[in-house]
CSV table of C-alpha atoms and ligand atoms in Angstrom, one decimal:
chain,number,residue,atom,x,y,z
A,1306,UNK,CA,56.9,78.8,102.8
A,1307,UNK,CA,60.1,79.2,100.8
A,1308,UNK,CA,63.3,80.9,101.8
A,1309,UNK,CA,62.3,83.8,99.6
A,1310,UNK,CA,58.9,84.1,101.3
A,1311,UNK,CA,60.6,84.2,104.7
A,1312,UNK,CA,63.0,86.9,103.6
A,1313,UNK,CA,60.1,88.9,102.2
A,1314,UNK,CA,57.7,88.4,105.1
A,1315,UNK,CA,60.2,88.9,107.9
A,1316,UNK,CA,62.6,91.3,106.2
A,1317,UNK,CA,62.1,94.0,108.9
A,1318,UNK,CA,63.0,91.6,111.7
A,1319,UNK,CA,66.0,90.4,109.8
A,1320,UNK,CA,67.1,93.9,108.9
A,1321,UNK,CA,66.8,95.1,112.5
A,1322,UNK,CA,68.9,92.1,113.6
A,1323,UNK,CA,71.3,92.8,110.8
A,1324,UNK,CA,71.6,96.4,111.9
A,1325,UNK,CA,72.7,95.3,115.4
A,1326,UNK,CA,75.2,92.8,113.9
A,1327,UNK,CA,76.6,95.5,111.6
A,1328,UNK,CA,77.0,97.9,114.6
A,1329,UNK,CA,78.7,95.2,116.6
A,1330,UNK,CA,81.1,94.5,113.7
A,1331,UNK,CA,81.8,98.2,113.2
A,1332,UNK,CA,83.1,98.4,116.7
A,1333,UNK,CA,84.9,95.0,116.7
A,1334,UNK,CA,86.5,95.7,113.3
A,1335,UNK,CA,87.6,99.3,113.7
A,1336,UNK,CA,88.8,99.2,117.3
A,1337,UNK,CA,90.3,95.7,116.9
A,1338,UNK,CA,92.3,96.7,113.8
A,1339,UNK,CA,93.6,100.0,115.2
A,1340,UNK,CA,94.5,98.9,118.7
A,1341,UNK,CA,95.8,95.5,117.5
A,1342,UNK,CA,98.1,97.2,115.0
A,1343,UNK,CA,99.3,99.8,117.5
A,1344,UNK,CA,99.9,97.0,120.1
A,1345,UNK,CA,102.0,95.1,117.5
A,1346,UNK,CA,104.1,98.2,116.7
A,1347,UNK,CA,104.4,99.0,120.4
A,1348,UNK,CA,105.5,95.4,121.2
A,1349,UNK,CA,108.4,95.7,118.8
A,1350,UNK,CA,109.5,99.1,120.2
A,1351,UNK,CA,108.8,98.3,123.8
A,1352,UNK,CA,109.5,94.7,124.0
A,1353,UNK,CA,109.4,94.4,127.8
A,1354,UNK,CA,106.5,96.7,128.7
A,1355,UNK,CA,104.2,95.8,125.8
A,1356,UNK,CA,105.7,92.9,123.9
A,1357,UNK,CA,106.0,90.3,126.6
A,1358,UNK,CA,102.6,90.9,128.3
A,1359,UNK,CA,100.8,91.1,125.0
A,1360,UNK,CA,102.3,87.8,123.9
A,1361,UNK,CA,101.4,86.1,127.2
A,1362,UNK,CA,97.8,87.4,127.0
A,1363,UNK,CA,97.4,86.5,123.4
A,1364,UNK,CA,98.7,83.0,124.1
A,1365,UNK,CA,96.2,82.5,127.0
A,1366,UNK,CA,93.3,84.0,125.0
A,1367,UNK,CA,93.9,81.7,122.1
A,1368,UNK,CA,93.3,78.8,124.4
A,1369,UNK,CA,90.0,80.0,125.8
A,1370,UNK,CA,86.8,79.3,123.7
A,1371,UNK,CA,85.3,82.7,122.7
A,1372,UNK,CA,82.0,81.5,124.0
A,1373,UNK,CA,83.4,80.9,127.5
A,1374,UNK,CA,85.2,84.3,127.5
A,1375,UNK,CA,82.0,86.0,126.4
A,1376,UNK,CA,79.9,84.3,129.1
A,1377,UNK,CA,82.5,85.0,131.7
A,1378,UNK,CA,82.6,88.7,131.0
A,1379,UNK,CA,78.8,88.8,130.9
A,1380,UNK,CA,77.9,87.2,134.1
A,1381,UNK,CA,80.6,86.4,136.7
A,1382,UNK,CA,82.7,89.4,136.0
A,1383,UNK,CA,79.8,91.8,136.2
A,1384,UNK,CA,78.5,90.3,139.4
A,1385,UNK,CA,82.0,90.4,141.0
A,1386,UNK,CA,82.2,94.1,140.2
A,1387,UNK,CA,78.5,94.7,140.9
A,1388,UNK,CA,77.9,96.0,137.4
A,1389,UNK,CA,75.1,95.7,134.9
A,1390,UNK,CA,76.3,96.4,131.4
A,1391,UNK,CA,74.1,96.2,128.3
A,1392,UNK,CA,74.9,92.8,126.7
A,1393,UNK,CA,75.5,94.6,123.4
A,1394,UNK,CA,78.5,96.4,125.0
A,1395,UNK,CA,79.7,93.2,126.7
A,1396,UNK,CA,79.6,91.4,123.4
A,1397,UNK,CA,81.3,94.3,121.7
A,1398,UNK,CA,84.1,94.4,124.3
A,1399,UNK,CA,84.7,90.7,124.4
A,1400,UNK,CA,84.9,90.3,120.6
A,1401,UNK,CA,86.9,93.4,120.3
A,1402,UNK,CA,89.5,92.0,122.7
A,1403,UNK,CA,89.6,88.8,120.7
A,1404,UNK,CA,90.0,90.8,117.5
A,1405,UNK,CA,92.7,93.0,118.9
A,1406,UNK,CA,94.9,90.0,119.7
A,1407,UNK,CA,94.1,88.3,116.4
A,1408,UNK,CA,95.2,91.5,114.6
A,1409,UNK,CA,98.2,91.9,117.0
A,1410,UNK,CA,99.5,88.4,116.1
A,1411,UNK,CA,99.2,89.0,112.4
A,1412,UNK,CA,100.9,92.3,112.4
A,1413,UNK,CA,103.6,91.4,114.9
A,1414,UNK,CA,104.6,88.4,112.8
A,1415,UNK,CA,104.7,90.5,109.6
A,1416,UNK,CA,106.8,93.1,111.4
A,1417,UNK,CA,109.2,90.6,112.9
A,1418,UNK,CA,109.7,88.8,109.7
A,1419,UNK,CA,110.1,91.8,107.5
A,1420,UNK,CA,113.0,91.1,105.2
A,1421,UNK,CA,115.9,93.2,106.5
A,1422,UNK,CA,117.5,93.5,103.0
A,1423,UNK,CA,114.8,95.9,101.9
A,1424,UNK,CA,115.8,98.2,104.8
A,1425,UNK,CA,119.4,97.8,103.9
A,1426,UNK,CA,118.6,98.8,100.3
A,1427,UNK,CA,116.7,101.8,101.7
A,1428,UNK,CA,119.7,102.8,103.7
A,1429,UNK,CA,122.3,102.6,101.0
A,1430,UNK,CA,120.1,104.4,98.5
A,1431,UNK,CA,119.8,107.3,101.0
A,1432,UNK,CA,116.1,107.1,101.7
A,1433,UNK,CA,115.0,109.1,104.8
A,1434,UNK,CA,113.5,107.2,107.7
A,1435,UNK,CA,110.0,108.6,106.7
A,1436,UNK,CA,110.4,107.4,103.2
A,1437,UNK,CA,111.6,104.0,104.4
A,1438,UNK,CA,108.5,103.6,106.7
A,1439,UNK,CA,105.9,104.9,104.3
A,1440,UNK,CA,107.2,103.9,100.9
A,1441,UNK,CA,108.9,100.6,101.7
A,1442,UNK,CA,107.8,99.1,105.0
A,1443,UNK,CA,104.2,100.0,105.1
A,1444,UNK,CA,103.1,99.0,101.6
A,1445,UNK,CA,104.9,95.7,101.9
A,1446,UNK,CA,103.5,94.9,105.3
A,1447,UNK,CA,100.0,95.8,104.2
A,1448,UNK,CA,100.3,93.5,101.2
A,1449,UNK,CA,101.4,90.7,103.4
A,1450,UNK,CA,98.9,91.2,106.2
A,1451,UNK,CA,95.8,92.0,104.2
A,1452,UNK,CA,94.5,88.6,103.2
A,1453,UNK,CA,94.9,87.2,106.7
A,1454,UNK,CA,93.4,90.3,108.2
A,1455,UNK,CA,90.3,90.2,106.0
A,1456,UNK,CA,89.8,86.5,106.8
A,1457,UNK,CA,90.0,87.3,110.5
A,1458,UNK,CA,87.4,90.0,110.1
A,1459,UNK,CA,85.1,87.6,108.4
A,1460,UNK,CA,85.6,85.1,111.2
A,1461,UNK,CA,84.8,87.9,113.7
A,1462,UNK,CA,81.6,88.6,111.8
A,1463,UNK,CA,80.7,85.0,112.2
A,1464,UNK,CA,81.5,85.0,115.9
A,1465,UNK,CA,79.0,87.9,116.5
A,1466,UNK,CA,76.4,85.1,116.4
A,1467,UNK,CA,77.5,84.1,119.8
A,1468,UNK,CA,76.2,87.5,121.1
A,1469,UNK,CA,72.7,86.0,120.8
A,1470,UNK,CA,73.6,83.7,123.7
A,1471,UNK,CA,73.7,86.7,126.1
A,1472,UNK,CA,70.5,88.1,124.5
A,1473,UNK,CA,71.9,90.7,122.1
A,1474,UNK,CA,69.2,91.2,119.5
A,1475,UNK,CA,71.4,90.6,116.6
A,1476,UNK,CA,70.6,88.7,113.4
A,1477,UNK,CA,70.9,85.2,114.8
A,1478,UNK,CA,68.6,86.1,117.6
A,1479,UNK,CA,66.2,87.6,115.1
A,1480,UNK,CA,66.2,84.3,113.2
A,1481,UNK,CA,65.6,82.4,116.4
A,1482,UNK,CA,62.6,84.6,117.2
A,1483,UNK,CA,61.1,84.1,113.8
A,1484,UNK,CA,61.7,80.4,114.1
A,1485,UNK,CA,59.8,80.3,117.4
A,1486,UNK,CA,56.8,81.8,115.5
A,1487,UNK,CA,56.7,79.6,112.4
A,1488,UNK,CA,59.1,76.7,113.1
A,1489,UNK,CA,60.8,76.5,109.7
A,1490,UNK,CA,64.4,76.1,110.9
A,1491,UNK,CA,65.9,75.0,107.6
A,1492,UNK,CA,64.5,77.9,105.6
A,1493,UNK,CA,65.1,80.5,108.3
A,1494,UNK,CA,68.7,79.6,108.8
A,1495,UNK,CA,69.2,79.4,105.0
A,1496,UNK,CA,67.9,82.9,104.8
A,1497,UNK,CA,70.3,83.9,107.6
A,1498,UNK,CA,73.1,82.3,105.6
A,1499,UNK,CA,72.2,84.3,102.5
A,1500,UNK,CA,72.5,87.5,104.5
A,1501,UNK,CA,76.0,86.5,105.7
A,1502,UNK,CA,77.0,85.5,102.2
A,1503,UNK,CA,76.0,88.9,100.9
A,1504,UNK,CA,78.3,90.6,103.4
A,1505,UNK,CA,81.2,88.1,103.3
A,1506,UNK,CA,81.5,87.5,99.6
A,1507,UNK,CA,82.8,91.0,98.7
A,1508,UNK,CA,85.3,90.9,101.6
A,1509,UNK,CA,86.5,87.4,100.6
A,1510,UNK,CA,86.6,88.5,97.0
A,1511,UNK,CA,88.7,91.5,97.9
A,1512,UNK,CA,91.1,89.3,100.0
A,1513,UNK,CA,91.8,87.2,96.9
B,1428,UNK,CA,139.4,109.2,100.8
B,1429,UNK,CA,138.1,106.3,103.0
B,1430,UNK,CA,140.4,105.1,105.7
B,1431,UNK,CA,139.7,102.1,108.0
B,1432,UNK,CA,141.9,101.6,111.0
B,1433,UNK,CA,142.1,98.4,113.1
B,1434,UNK,CA,138.7,97.1,112.3
B,1435,UNK,CA,137.6,94.0,114.1
B,1436,UNK,CA,134.4,92.0,114.2
B,1437,UNK,CA,133.5,88.9,116.1
B,1438,UNK,CA,130.5,86.7,115.5
B,1439,UNK,CA,129.7,84.0,118.0
B,1440,UNK,CA,133.2,84.0,119.6
B,1441,UNK,CA,134.9,83.8,116.2
B,1442,UNK,CA,137.0,86.7,114.9
B,1443,UNK,CA,135.6,87.3,111.4
B,1444,UNK,CA,137.5,90.5,110.8
B,1445,UNK,CA,140.8,90.8,112.6
B,1446,UNK,CA,142.4,94.2,112.9
B,1447,UNK,CA,142.1,95.2,109.3
B,1448,UNK,CA,143.4,98.6,108.2
B,1449,UNK,CA,143.1,99.9,104.6
B,1450,UNK,CA,142.5,103.0,102.6
B,1451,UNK,CA,140.6,103.7,99.5
B,1452,UNK,CA,141.7,106.7,97.5
B,1453,UNK,CA,139.4,108.9,95.5
B,1454,UNK,CA,138.9,107.6,92.0
B,1455,UNK,CA,140.7,104.3,92.7
B,1456,UNK,CA,139.5,100.8,92.4
B,1457,UNK,CA,140.2,98.3,95.2
B,1458,UNK,CA,139.5,94.7,94.7
B,1459,UNK,CA,138.9,92.3,97.6
B,1460,UNK,CA,139.7,88.7,96.9
B,1461,UNK,CA,139.9,85.6,99.1
B,1462,UNK,CA,138.5,82.2,99.9
B,1463,UNK,CA,134.9,81.7,100.8
B,1464,UNK,CA,134.1,82.5,104.4
B,1465,UNK,CA,137.3,84.7,104.6
B,1466,UNK,CA,135.2,87.7,105.7
B,1467,UNK,CA,135.0,89.7,102.4
B,1468,UNK,CA,131.3,90.4,102.6
B,1469,UNK,CA,131.5,91.2,106.3
B,1470,UNK,CA,134.3,93.7,105.6
B,1471,UNK,CA,132.3,95.3,102.8
B,1472,UNK,CA,129.3,95.7,105.0
B,1473,UNK,CA,131.4,97.3,107.7
B,1474,UNK,CA,133.1,99.7,105.2
B,1475,UNK,CA,129.7,100.6,103.8
B,1476,UNK,CA,128.6,101.4,107.4
B,1477,UNK,CA,125.8,98.8,107.5
B,1478,UNK,CA,127.4,96.6,110.1
B,1479,UNK,CA,129.2,98.4,113.0
B,1480,UNK,CA,132.5,96.7,113.8
B,1481,UNK,CA,133.3,95.9,117.4
B,1482,UNK,CA,136.4,98.1,117.3
B,1483,UNK,CA,138.3,100.4,115.1
B,1484,UNK,CA,137.5,103.6,113.2
B,1485,UNK,CA,136.5,104.6,109.7
B,1486,UNK,CA,137.3,108.0,108.3
B,1487,UNK,CA,135.2,109.1,105.4
B,1488,UNK,CA,136.3,112.4,103.9
B,1489,UNK,CA,135.9,114.8,106.9
B,1490,UNK,CA,133.9,112.5,109.1
B,1491,UNK,CA,135.4,110.1,111.7
B,1492,UNK,CA,133.3,107.2,112.9
B,1493,UNK,CA,134.7,105.6,116.0
B,1494,UNK,CA,133.6,102.1,117.1
B,1495,UNK,CA,132.1,100.8,119.2
B,1496,UNK,CA,129.5,103.5,119.1
B,1497,UNK,CA,128.8,105.2,122.4
B,1498,UNK,CA,126.2,103.6,124.6
B,1499,UNK,CA,122.5,104.5,123.8
B,1500,UNK,CA,123.5,105.3,120.2
B,1501,UNK,CA,122.8,102.6,117.6
B,1502,UNK,CA,122.8,104.8,114.5
B,1503,UNK,CA,125.8,106.2,112.9
B,1504,UNK,CA,125.7,109.9,112.3
B,1505,UNK,CA,126.1,111.7,109.9
B,1506,UNK,CA,124.6,109.1,107.5
B,1507,UNK,CA,127.1,108.5,104.8
B,1508,UNK,CA,124.6,107.2,102.2
B,1509,UNK,CA,124.0,107.6,99.2
B,1510,UNK,CA,127.3,109.4,98.8
B,1511,UNK,CA,128.6,106.1,99.8
B,1512,UNK,CA,126.5,103.2,98.4
B,1513,UNK,CA,126.6,99.5,98.0
B,1514,UNK,CA,125.2,96.8,95.8
B,1515,UNK,CA,124.9,93.2,96.9
B,1516,UNK,CA,124.6,89.8,95.2
B,1517,UNK,CA,121.3,89.1,96.9
B,1518,UNK,CA,119.3,91.7,95.1
B,1519,UNK,CA,117.6,94.1,97.3
B,1520,UNK,CA,115.2,95.5,94.9
B,1521,UNK,CA,111.8,96.5,96.5
B,1522,UNK,CA,109.3,94.0,95.2
B,1523,UNK,CA,106.3,96.4,95.1
B,1524,UNK,CA,107.9,98.7,92.7
B,1525,UNK,CA,108.8,98.2,89.0
B,1526,UNK,CA,112.5,98.3,88.2
B,1527,UNK,CA,112.0,101.8,86.9
B,1528,UNK,CA,110.4,102.9,90.1
B,1529,UNK,CA,113.1,101.2,92.1
B,1530,UNK,CA,115.7,103.3,90.3
B,1531,UNK,CA,113.8,106.6,90.1
B,1532,UNK,CA,112.4,106.7,93.6
B,1533,UNK,CA,115.7,107.1,95.6
B,1534,UNK,CA,117.1,109.2,92.7
B,1535,UNK,CA,114.4,111.9,93.3
B,1536,UNK,CA,116.1,112.8,96.6
B,1537,UNK,CA,119.1,114.2,94.8
B,1538,UNK,CA,117.9,114.9,91.2
B,1539,UNK,CA,114.8,116.7,89.9
B,1540,UNK,CA,112.3,114.7,87.8
B,1541,UNK,CA,113.8,115.8,84.5
B,1542,UNK,CA,117.4,115.0,85.4
B,1543,UNK,CA,116.4,111.7,86.9
B,1544,UNK,CA,114.5,110.7,83.8
B,1545,UNK,CA,117.5,111.7,81.6
B,1546,UNK,CA,119.9,109.8,83.7
B,1547,UNK,CA,117.7,106.8,83.8
B,1548,UNK,CA,117.3,106.8,80.0
B,1549,UNK,CA,121.1,106.7,79.7
B,1550,UNK,CA,121.3,103.8,82.2
B,1551,UNK,CA,118.6,101.9,80.4
B,1552,UNK,CA,120.6,102.3,77.2
B,1553,UNK,CA,123.9,101.4,78.9
B,1554,UNK,CA,122.6,98.3,80.6
B,1555,UNK,CA,120.2,97.3,77.8
B,1556,UNK,CA,117.2,97.4,80.1
B,1557,UNK,CA,114.5,98.8,77.8
B,1558,UNK,CA,112.6,95.5,77.4
B,1559,UNK,CA,112.1,94.8,81.1
B,1560,UNK,CA,112.4,98.2,82.9
B,1561,UNK,CA,108.7,98.4,83.6
B,1562,UNK,CA,108.4,94.9,85.0
B,1563,UNK,CA,108.3,94.0,88.7
B,1564,UNK,CA,111.3,92.3,90.1
B,1565,UNK,CA,109.6,88.9,90.4
B,1566,UNK,CA,108.9,89.1,86.6
B,1567,UNK,CA,112.5,89.5,85.7
B,1568,UNK,CA,115.6,87.2,85.6
B,1569,UNK,CA,118.4,87.3,88.1
B,1570,UNK,CA,120.8,89.0,85.6
B,1571,UNK,CA,118.2,91.7,84.8
B,1572,UNK,CA,117.6,92.4,88.4
B,1573,UNK,CA,121.3,92.6,89.0
B,1574,UNK,CA,121.7,95.2,86.3
B,1575,UNK,CA,118.8,97.2,87.7
B,1576,UNK,CA,120.3,97.1,91.2
B,1577,UNK,CA,123.6,98.4,89.9
B,1578,UNK,CA,121.8,101.1,87.9
B,1579,UNK,CA,119.9,102.1,91.1
B,1580,UNK,CA,123.2,102.7,92.8
B,1581,UNK,CA,124.8,104.6,89.9
B,1582,UNK,CA,122.0,107.0,89.3
B,1583,UNK,CA,122.7,108.3,92.9
B,1584,UNK,CA,126.1,109.5,91.7
B,1585,UNK,CA,128.0,108.2,94.6
B,1586,UNK,CA,131.6,109.0,95.3
B,1587,UNK,CA,132.1,105.6,96.8
B,1588,UNK,CA,130.5,102.4,95.5
B,1589,UNK,CA,131.0,99.0,97.0
B,1590,UNK,CA,129.9,95.9,95.1
B,1591,UNK,CA,129.7,92.4,96.4
B,1592,UNK,CA,130.0,89.8,93.7
B,1593,UNK,CA,127.6,91.6,91.5
B,1594,UNK,CA,128.7,89.8,88.4
B,1595,UNK,CA,128.1,86.3,89.7
B,1596,UNK,CA,124.5,86.2,88.5
B,1597,UNK,CA,125.4,87.5,85.0
B,1598,UNK,CA,126.4,85.6,81.9
B,1599,UNK,CA,129.9,86.2,80.5
B,1600,UNK,CA,128.7,89.0,78.1
B,1601,UNK,CA,126.7,90.9,80.7
B,1602,UNK,CA,129.5,90.5,83.3
B,1603,UNK,CA,132.0,91.9,80.9
B,1604,UNK,CA,129.6,94.8,80.3
B,1605,UNK,CA,129.3,95.5,84.0
B,1606,UNK,CA,133.0,95.3,84.5
B,1607,UNK,CA,133.5,97.6,81.5
B,1608,UNK,CA,131.1,100.1,83.1
B,1609,UNK,CA,133.1,99.9,86.4
B,1610,UNK,CA,136.2,100.8,84.4
B,1611,UNK,CA,134.5,103.9,83.1
B,1612,UNK,CA,133.4,104.9,86.6
B,1613,UNK,CA,136.9,104.9,87.7
B,1614,UNK,CA,137.6,107.5,85.1
B,1615,UNK,CA,134.8,109.6,86.6
B,1616,UNK,CA,136.7,109.8,89.9
B,1617,UNK,CA,134.4,107.4,91.7
B,1618,UNK,CA,136.0,105.1,94.3
B,1619,UNK,CA,135.1,101.5,93.9
B,1620,UNK,CA,135.5,98.6,96.3
B,1621,UNK,CA,134.8,95.3,94.4
B,1622,UNK,CA,134.5,91.8,95.6
B,1623,UNK,CA,135.0,89.5,92.6
B,1624,UNK,CA,136.4,86.3,91.4
B,1625,UNK,CA,137.5,87.9,88.1
B,1626,UNK,CA,141.2,88.0,88.9
B,1627,UNK,CA,142.2,88.9,85.4
B,1628,UNK,CA,139.9,92.0,85.5
B,1629,UNK,CA,141.5,92.9,88.8
B,1630,UNK,CA,145.0,92.5,87.3
B,1631,UNK,CA,144.0,94.9,84.5
B,1632,UNK,CA,142.0,97.6,86.2
B,1633,UNK,CA,142.5,97.6,90.0
B,1634,UNK,CA,144.8,100.1,91.7
B,1635,UNK,CA,144.8,98.0,94.8
B,1636,UNK,CA,144.2,94.3,95.4
B,1637,UNK,CA,143.6,93.0,98.9
B,1638,UNK,CA,143.8,89.3,99.7
B,1639,UNK,CA,141.7,88.6,102.8
B,1640,UNK,CA,141.8,85.2,104.5
B,1641,UNK,CA,140.4,84.3,107.9
B,1642,UNK,CA,139.6,87.9,108.6
B,1643,UNK,CA,143.2,89.2,108.0
B,1644,UNK,CA,144.8,91.0,105.2
B,1645,UNK,CA,147.4,88.5,104.1
B,1646,UNK,CA,148.8,90.4,101.2
B,1647,UNK,CA,147.9,93.6,99.4
B,1648,UNK,CA,149.3,95.8,96.6
B,1649,UNK,CA,149.0,96.4,92.9
B,1650,UNK,CA,148.6,94.0,90.1
B,1651,UNK,CA,152.1,92.5,90.9
B,1652,UNK,CA,150.7,90.6,93.8
B,1653,UNK,CA,148.6,88.6,91.4
B,1654,UNK,CA,151.5,88.0,89.0
B,1655,UNK,CA,154.1,87.3,91.6
B,1656,UNK,CA,152.4,86.5,94.9
B,1657,UNK,CA,154.8,86.4,97.9
B,1658,UNK,CA,152.4,84.6,100.2
B,1659,UNK,CA,152.0,80.9,100.0
B,1660,UNK,CA,148.2,81.1,100.7
B,1661,UNK,CA,147.7,83.6,98.0
B,1662,UNK,CA,149.7,81.5,95.5
B,1663,UNK,CA,147.6,78.5,96.3
B,1664,UNK,CA,144.4,80.5,96.0
B,1665,UNK,CA,145.3,81.9,92.6
B,1666,UNK,CA,146.3,78.6,91.2
B,1667,UNK,CA,142.9,77.2,92.3
B,1668,UNK,CA,141.1,80.1,90.6
B,1669,UNK,CA,143.2,79.7,87.5
B,1670,UNK,CA,142.5,76.0,87.2
B,1671,UNK,CA,138.7,76.5,87.5
B,1672,UNK,CA,138.3,79.5,85.1
C,3018,LIG,N1,125.5,87.9,110.7
C,3018,LIG,C1,126.4,86.9,111.0
C,3018,LIG,N2,126.3,86.1,112.1
C,3018,LIG,C2,127.1,85.2,112.3
C,3018,LIG,N3,128.2,84.8,111.5
C,3018,LIG,C3,128.3,85.5,110.4
C,3018,LIG,C4,127.5,86.6,110.1
C,3018,LIG,N4,127.9,87.1,108.9
C,3018,LIG,C5,129.0,86.4,108.5
C,3018,LIG,N5,129.2,85.5,109.4
C,3018,LIG,C6,130.4,84.5,109.3
C,3018,LIG,O1,131.5,85.2,109.0
C,3018,LIG,C7,132.3,84.5,108.1
C,3018,LIG,C8,132.7,85.3,106.9
C,3018,LIG,O2,131.6,85.5,106.1
C,3018,LIG,P1,131.6,86.4,104.9
C,3018,LIG,O3,130.2,86.4,104.3
C,3018,LIG,O4,132.1,87.7,105.2
C,3018,LIG,O5,132.6,85.7,103.9
C,3018,LIG,P2,133.0,85.9,102.4
C,3018,LIG,O6,134.5,86.1,102.3
C,3018,LIG,O7,132.1,87.0,101.8
C,3018,LIG,O8,132.6,84.5,101.7
C,3018,LIG,P3,132.0,84.2,100.3
C,3018,LIG,O9,133.1,84.3,99.3
C,3018,LIG,O10,131.5,82.8,100.4
C,3018,LIG,O11,130.9,85.2,100.0
C,3018,LIG,C9,131.6,83.2,107.8
C,3018,LIG,O12,132.1,82.1,108.6
C,3018,LIG,C10,130.2,83.5,108.2
C,3018,LIG,O13,129.6,82.3,108.7
C,3019,LIG,MG1,130.6,87.1,100.4
């Protein structure tokens, strides 16, 4: 059985898994980017209330393996609070938090290091505050942040594979199930890789 | 008329500007000279209202700005720009716009599209910018960017323009051209504050020359202070400049 045969024979199983992966990503990406960006802007404006806590949390989070964080939110946290949450949402929440702080770090750094001279130029040429934000700051910050942001989103896509470990039926779990049937790990995981490549290549291409 | 009274500024316990008072009359050119680190750029930033001084006041036409600003206020009001504008040696062109866009974009706040285009065409001609006006700043030379930065200030038709060593990045010919344009501005009743090492230009054109050293005005007056300086420090400074130019 070749890789192509596997993709053809099991395309439904793969596609179902892929659908869950895409749904996970849709949440992780959109909420992560929006809340992460807002947190970064807030942390500059309200340094004490948002800036310092966000930085401490981000620092701690960066030291915890995502897998441990995921597992911890899945089992101990839910038993402490006597909750049973669908693993899909647990995975979505965990990875969204990771993405929020990843995005936060990127955007905060771009904001903090924004060259002041461009703002000075905006002042002396009489630009309004709105023009300064939307025509000078925003375009320059987007240009600076975009490559790192897209890379981070690709990494987040890859980390959705961890969701399989708390039994989310995403694409990696689908691959594992197929493998349990026919035991062709090399071909099956190659097929999985091809699916990921198809998603990631356009994003990486755009980032460059 | 721009009047500054008793302006002081301290950075890290060091008095960089020490009780400076001066006035710039409409249509006159004031040239600031002095040794490196003497506080010229700091004073220019203060007078262009970009850096608030620790104490003193600045009166611009009918507006009085008192420093320090009242608590909870960190923006001066009313905003004096672009009626008062400034150009710096480190070029502050926006990197995501072409030179043309850099010049046109702020101009559209005070001119309509047609007027802005006409004015820009004149400036392109004046500064010889046709060959590079549609390039991005990082695709142009330092001298080309410098000319665009000056053009961006001029199209705003300011009444006060402050320029910090804007000819340093230019070759002799271009520098002469810019100085020549400044001479013409003076005739248009625009007040100019200029930091420059071109002492001979100052001698010919300036109405007022201010020698600033260690944050203090050591000597000021017309061209005569360059011909017959009273102060020893200024004498020394001029002889060093003469021997190097
Ligand atoms: N933002 C700042 N923070 C701390 N020190 C500053 C700051 N700006 C200027 N200084 C100090 O103030 C002094 C005067 O600097 P300034 O740039 O005004 O001198 P200058 O006369 O323009 O010199 P040059 O001819 O070299 O341009 C210097 O000692 C400089 O280190
Ligand atoms: Mg200087």
